[in-house]
XYZ file of C-alpha atoms in Angstrom:
309
model
C 150.997 -37.666 111.807
C 150.622 -34.741 109.953
C 153.348 -32.187 111.614
C 155.313 -31.026 108.455
C 157.639 -28.484 110.035
C 158.900 -26.001 112.206
C 156.830 -22.840 111.638
C 158.290 -20.291 114.133
C 160.578 -19.608 117.120
C 159.843 -16.892 119.571
C 162.712 -15.662 121.954
C 162.765 -13.510 125.101
C 165.971 -11.421 124.885
C 167.753 -9.344 127.594
C 169.291 -7.184 124.598
C 166.753 -6.981 121.984
C 168.909 -4.922 119.692
C 171.884 -7.261 119.880
C 169.525 -9.962 119.135
C 167.717 -8.083 116.154
C 171.318 -7.584 114.620
C 172.510 -11.140 115.352
C 169.339 -12.485 113.604
C 169.633 -10.259 110.668
C 173.592 -10.982 110.174
C 172.567 -14.736 110.307
C 170.754 -14.456 106.951
C 167.031 -14.226 108.046
C 165.198 -11.291 106.411
C 163.155 -8.734 108.312
C 159.507 -8.728 107.815
C 156.506 -7.032 109.013
C 154.906 -8.898 112.152
C 153.330 -7.817 115.221
C 153.851 -4.110 116.339
C 156.780 -3.785 118.691
C 158.109 -7.118 117.993
C 161.350 -7.921 115.653
C 160.189 -10.575 113.175
C 162.412 -12.159 110.607
C 161.796 -15.140 108.093
C 163.651 -17.856 106.155
C 163.336 -18.611 102.491
C 160.518 -21.019 103.290
C 158.373 -18.911 105.204
C 159.429 -19.946 109.029
C 159.675 -17.001 111.253
C 161.784 -15.757 114.099
C 160.662 -13.431 116.501
C 162.880 -11.318 119.044
C 160.892 -9.726 122.287
C 162.183 -8.035 125.103
C 162.421 -10.919 127.947
C 159.906 -9.279 130.054
C 157.122 -8.867 127.216
C 153.931 -10.079 128.825
C 152.991 -11.963 125.375
C 155.553 -14.209 125.981
C 154.871 -17.490 127.893
C 157.138 -18.229 131.130
C 160.703 -19.422 130.418
C 161.917 -22.697 130.941
C 165.340 -21.330 132.041
C 166.714 -17.862 133.478
C 168.274 -15.400 130.852
C 167.613 -14.848 127.166
C 166.390 -17.917 125.526
C 163.701 -19.712 123.433
C 160.107 -19.070 124.733
C 157.555 -20.731 122.239
C 158.249 -23.050 119.565
C 155.565 -23.511 116.670
C 155.147 -26.757 114.800
C 153.007 -26.615 111.635
C 150.373 -29.570 110.552
C 149.023 -30.251 107.265
C 145.615 -28.666 107.538
C 143.131 -27.477 110.256
C 141.631 -31.127 110.292
C 145.066 -32.223 111.411
C 144.491 -30.417 114.561
C 141.319 -32.722 115.276
C 143.171 -35.711 116.874
C 145.711 -33.441 118.650
C 142.893 -31.752 120.537
C 142.216 -35.129 122.343
C 145.911 -35.732 122.923
C 147.015 -32.529 124.186
C 143.723 -31.406 126.227
C 145.434 -32.842 129.650
C 148.785 -31.213 129.444
C 149.820 -28.037 131.348
C 149.169 -24.813 129.915
C 146.704 -26.326 127.425
C 144.801 -23.509 125.476
C 142.674 -24.065 122.347
C 142.660 -21.032 120.045
C 140.593 -22.502 117.396
C 142.922 -22.602 114.636
C 145.716 -23.416 116.970
C 146.680 -25.383 119.916
C 149.430 -24.735 122.878
C 150.749 -26.275 125.924
C 153.863 -27.158 127.754
C 155.917 -29.955 127.105
C 157.381 -31.872 130.080
C 160.546 -29.838 130.012
C 158.568 -26.492 130.444
C 158.687 -24.982 126.796
C 155.681 -24.107 125.379
C 154.548 -25.703 122.198
C 151.942 -24.079 119.720
C 150.655 -26.050 117.015
C 148.907 -24.572 113.853
C 148.249 -25.511 110.248
C 151.046 -24.770 107.943
C 152.045 -21.720 106.363
C 155.589 -22.780 104.951
C 156.296 -22.478 101.379
C 158.183 -24.769 98.843
C 161.559 -23.406 97.889
C 163.595 -23.977 94.851
C 167.245 -23.283 94.889
C 169.829 -23.827 92.440
C 172.393 -26.416 94.002
C 175.730 -26.867 92.347
C 176.468 -30.499 92.097
C 179.830 -32.179 93.550
C 182.215 -34.340 92.026
C 183.023 -37.533 93.317
C 185.196 -40.754 92.372
C 183.601 -42.207 89.419
C 180.599 -39.713 89.492
C 181.323 -36.173 87.700
C 178.385 -34.124 88.134
C 179.817 -30.809 87.856
C 181.410 -30.303 84.425
C 182.940 -26.869 83.069
C 181.517 -25.310 86.367
C 183.603 -24.003 89.338
C 181.820 -24.489 92.994
C 180.176 -21.442 94.547
C 181.775 -19.346 96.968
C 179.119 -17.484 99.403
C 179.849 -14.136 101.085
C 176.951 -15.055 103.494
C 174.443 -17.533 104.129
C 170.596 -17.159 103.601
C 168.886 -19.996 105.324
C 166.204 -22.100 103.640
C 164.138 -23.071 106.575
C 164.788 -24.085 110.610
C 165.839 -27.694 110.413
C 165.689 -28.749 114.329
C 166.158 -27.627 117.874
C 168.387 -28.939 120.628
C 167.037 -28.984 124.482
C 168.634 -29.677 127.481
C 165.996 -31.882 129.371
C 165.201 -32.594 133.144
C 163.314 -35.672 132.445
C 164.357 -37.525 129.180
C 161.752 -40.255 129.210
C 158.896 -37.926 129.900
C 159.912 -35.424 127.267
C 160.244 -38.306 124.291
C 156.827 -39.739 125.510
C 155.434 -36.445 124.733
C 156.923 -36.111 121.191
C 156.558 -39.717 120.504
C 153.177 -40.668 121.617
C 151.362 -37.318 121.576
C 152.715 -35.805 118.733
C 153.865 -38.657 116.533
C 157.575 -38.455 116.190
C 159.984 -41.199 115.267
C 163.285 -42.435 116.805
C 166.346 -41.825 114.604
C 168.609 -42.531 116.988
C 169.847 -42.737 120.715
C 172.580 -42.433 122.860
C 171.813 -44.586 125.798
C 170.559 -43.246 128.910
C 171.482 -39.732 127.760
C 169.645 -38.664 124.542
C 167.364 -39.305 121.618
C 167.077 -37.831 118.128
C 163.739 -37.534 116.825
C 162.337 -36.947 113.399
C 158.624 -35.166 112.637
C 157.573 -38.342 110.212
C 158.944 -41.459 109.100
C 160.104 -40.294 105.862
C 162.519 -36.972 106.447
C 165.907 -35.430 107.579
C 167.481 -37.081 110.310
C 166.015 -35.243 113.371
C 163.949 -32.037 113.973
C 164.285 -32.091 117.829
C 166.981 -33.842 119.794
C 166.912 -34.240 123.669
C 169.859 -34.146 125.641
C 169.951 -35.120 129.528
C 173.443 -33.904 131.079
C 174.313 -34.302 134.851
C 174.294 -30.996 136.616
C 172.254 -29.170 133.520
C 169.014 -28.514 133.957
C 166.053 -27.776 131.129
C 167.173 -24.994 128.841
C 168.105 -24.306 125.271
C 171.109 -25.809 123.370
C 170.852 -24.466 120.004
C 168.446 -24.217 116.875
C 169.465 -25.175 113.344
C 168.898 -23.779 109.971
C 169.379 -25.626 106.764
C 171.334 -24.043 103.928
C 171.919 -25.558 100.416
C 175.452 -26.824 100.805
C 178.707 -27.099 102.536
C 180.111 -23.926 100.580
C 176.947 -22.012 102.021
C 177.590 -23.240 105.620
C 181.248 -21.995 105.451
C 180.367 -18.879 103.719
C 177.776 -18.326 106.392
C 180.051 -18.885 109.410
C 182.784 -16.873 107.913
C 180.331 -13.943 107.426
C 179.139 -14.266 111.022
C 183.059 -14.102 111.978
C 183.585 -10.967 110.157
C 180.747 -9.275 111.784
C 182.369 -10.107 115.182
C 179.996 -12.729 116.450
C 181.826 -15.650 117.999
C 182.139 -19.304 116.683
C 180.903 -22.051 119.294
C 182.550 -24.890 117.247
C 182.748 -25.378 113.520
C 183.183 -25.891 110.775
C 182.725 -29.961 111.302
C 180.886 -32.841 110.451
C 178.430 -35.030 112.754
C 179.080 -38.581 112.038
C 175.473 -39.471 113.387
C 173.536 -37.633 111.034
C 176.484 -36.890 108.402
C 175.389 -33.231 108.224
C 178.214 -30.515 107.964
C 177.924 -27.600 110.487
C 178.892 -24.332 111.897
C 177.571 -23.111 115.104
C 177.563 -19.491 116.175
C 177.163 -18.352 119.975
C 173.806 -16.502 119.882
C 172.698 -13.252 122.241
C 169.188 -14.905 122.155
C 170.417 -18.065 124.132
C 172.471 -21.141 123.148
C 173.694 -21.286 119.634
C 172.604 -20.928 115.850
C 173.656 -23.335 113.582
C 174.141 -23.621 109.697
C 174.013 -27.023 108.544
C 173.497 -29.382 105.287
C 173.696 -32.689 103.845
C 172.276 -34.570 107.136
C 170.837 -38.219 106.377
C 167.306 -38.566 104.935
C 165.652 -41.828 106.644
C 162.485 -43.768 105.937
C 160.405 -46.481 107.660
C 162.998 -48.925 106.936
C 165.528 -47.153 109.208
C 166.419 -48.796 111.904
C 167.515 -46.885 114.821
C 170.963 -47.085 116.416
C 171.808 -47.219 120.408
C 175.151 -45.538 120.753
C 177.483 -44.399 124.125
C 177.423 -40.490 124.096
C 180.930 -39.494 123.204
C 182.997 -36.523 121.534
C 183.643 -38.735 118.842
C 179.780 -39.659 118.264
C 179.256 -35.856 118.118
C 182.052 -34.950 115.945
C 183.983 -36.907 113.076
C 186.119 -33.595 112.994
C 185.411 -29.859 114.155
C 187.478 -26.454 114.527
C 186.842 -25.159 117.850
C 186.432 -21.489 117.865
C 186.131 -21.273 114.169
C 188.151 -20.034 111.554
C 189.685 -16.598 111.320
C 188.067 -14.779 108.436
C 190.533 -12.418 107.617
C 193.402 -15.271 107.011
C 191.233 -18.329 106.374
C 193.322 -19.966 108.796
C 192.432 -21.639 111.971
C 193.171 -18.986 115.061
C 196.406 -19.903 116.877
C 195.765 -21.169 120.276
C 197.584 -18.482 122.084
C 196.480 -15.614 120.029
């Protein structure tokens, strides 16, 4: 299958100004876009748009309040849209725009697919030193004052019908299963060879459809820390982090977002191939985090905040 990346995220915000400030502080660059819409970009050209919650250009929301309203995936070229036209034409909300397709997934989220506009990004990444493998010589590791995300890596959704949502992304869009929480969640990646997951579908008791978080790739653990501390200094609250996911090996830092859910910085995720055998695990705190700091780190003292502070 030719889906190659996450091209764009469009949010409907109750407080547009707060949403705009958050995204800029998070490290995305403001760019010219549609009139009246605040548009931002990662280094690889993936875009994020902030619109008023009642903007008529937005599709219907799948949950109340500020949230993600449209998610756009890229395919290799126009020809790659042809088989998707046949597969998606019977889906709710299907629209063929000629150079793009749109429909709703079983969770109620509007999904758009178009030829990719993402660009390659080359970044200098300082090597790490490990036992018996000294790659960084006469060179200190960097300290980042803020993060500059390279791209949009994945999104996580609460779903009402896990089986139907998984079937949509696997059978119609060609995603592969990476790992699974038994009867609870599934990690899916766009292609057989790639990062651990590009979408994660999670069914929780007493929680309907909605956005959990969107995640942005940065170059290394030092940029994860620098980004999280920068957001802390700007008074944006940490959800959880820094920490490490054992199921994907990624280091992370989640920041609560006025656009809905959370925004995540992450790096060092597993790279999988056709040889990977998906694991089936019980959903638990231990499988989510090997370690993590709840509430984040105090950016002024660099120490974890005291519980009674």
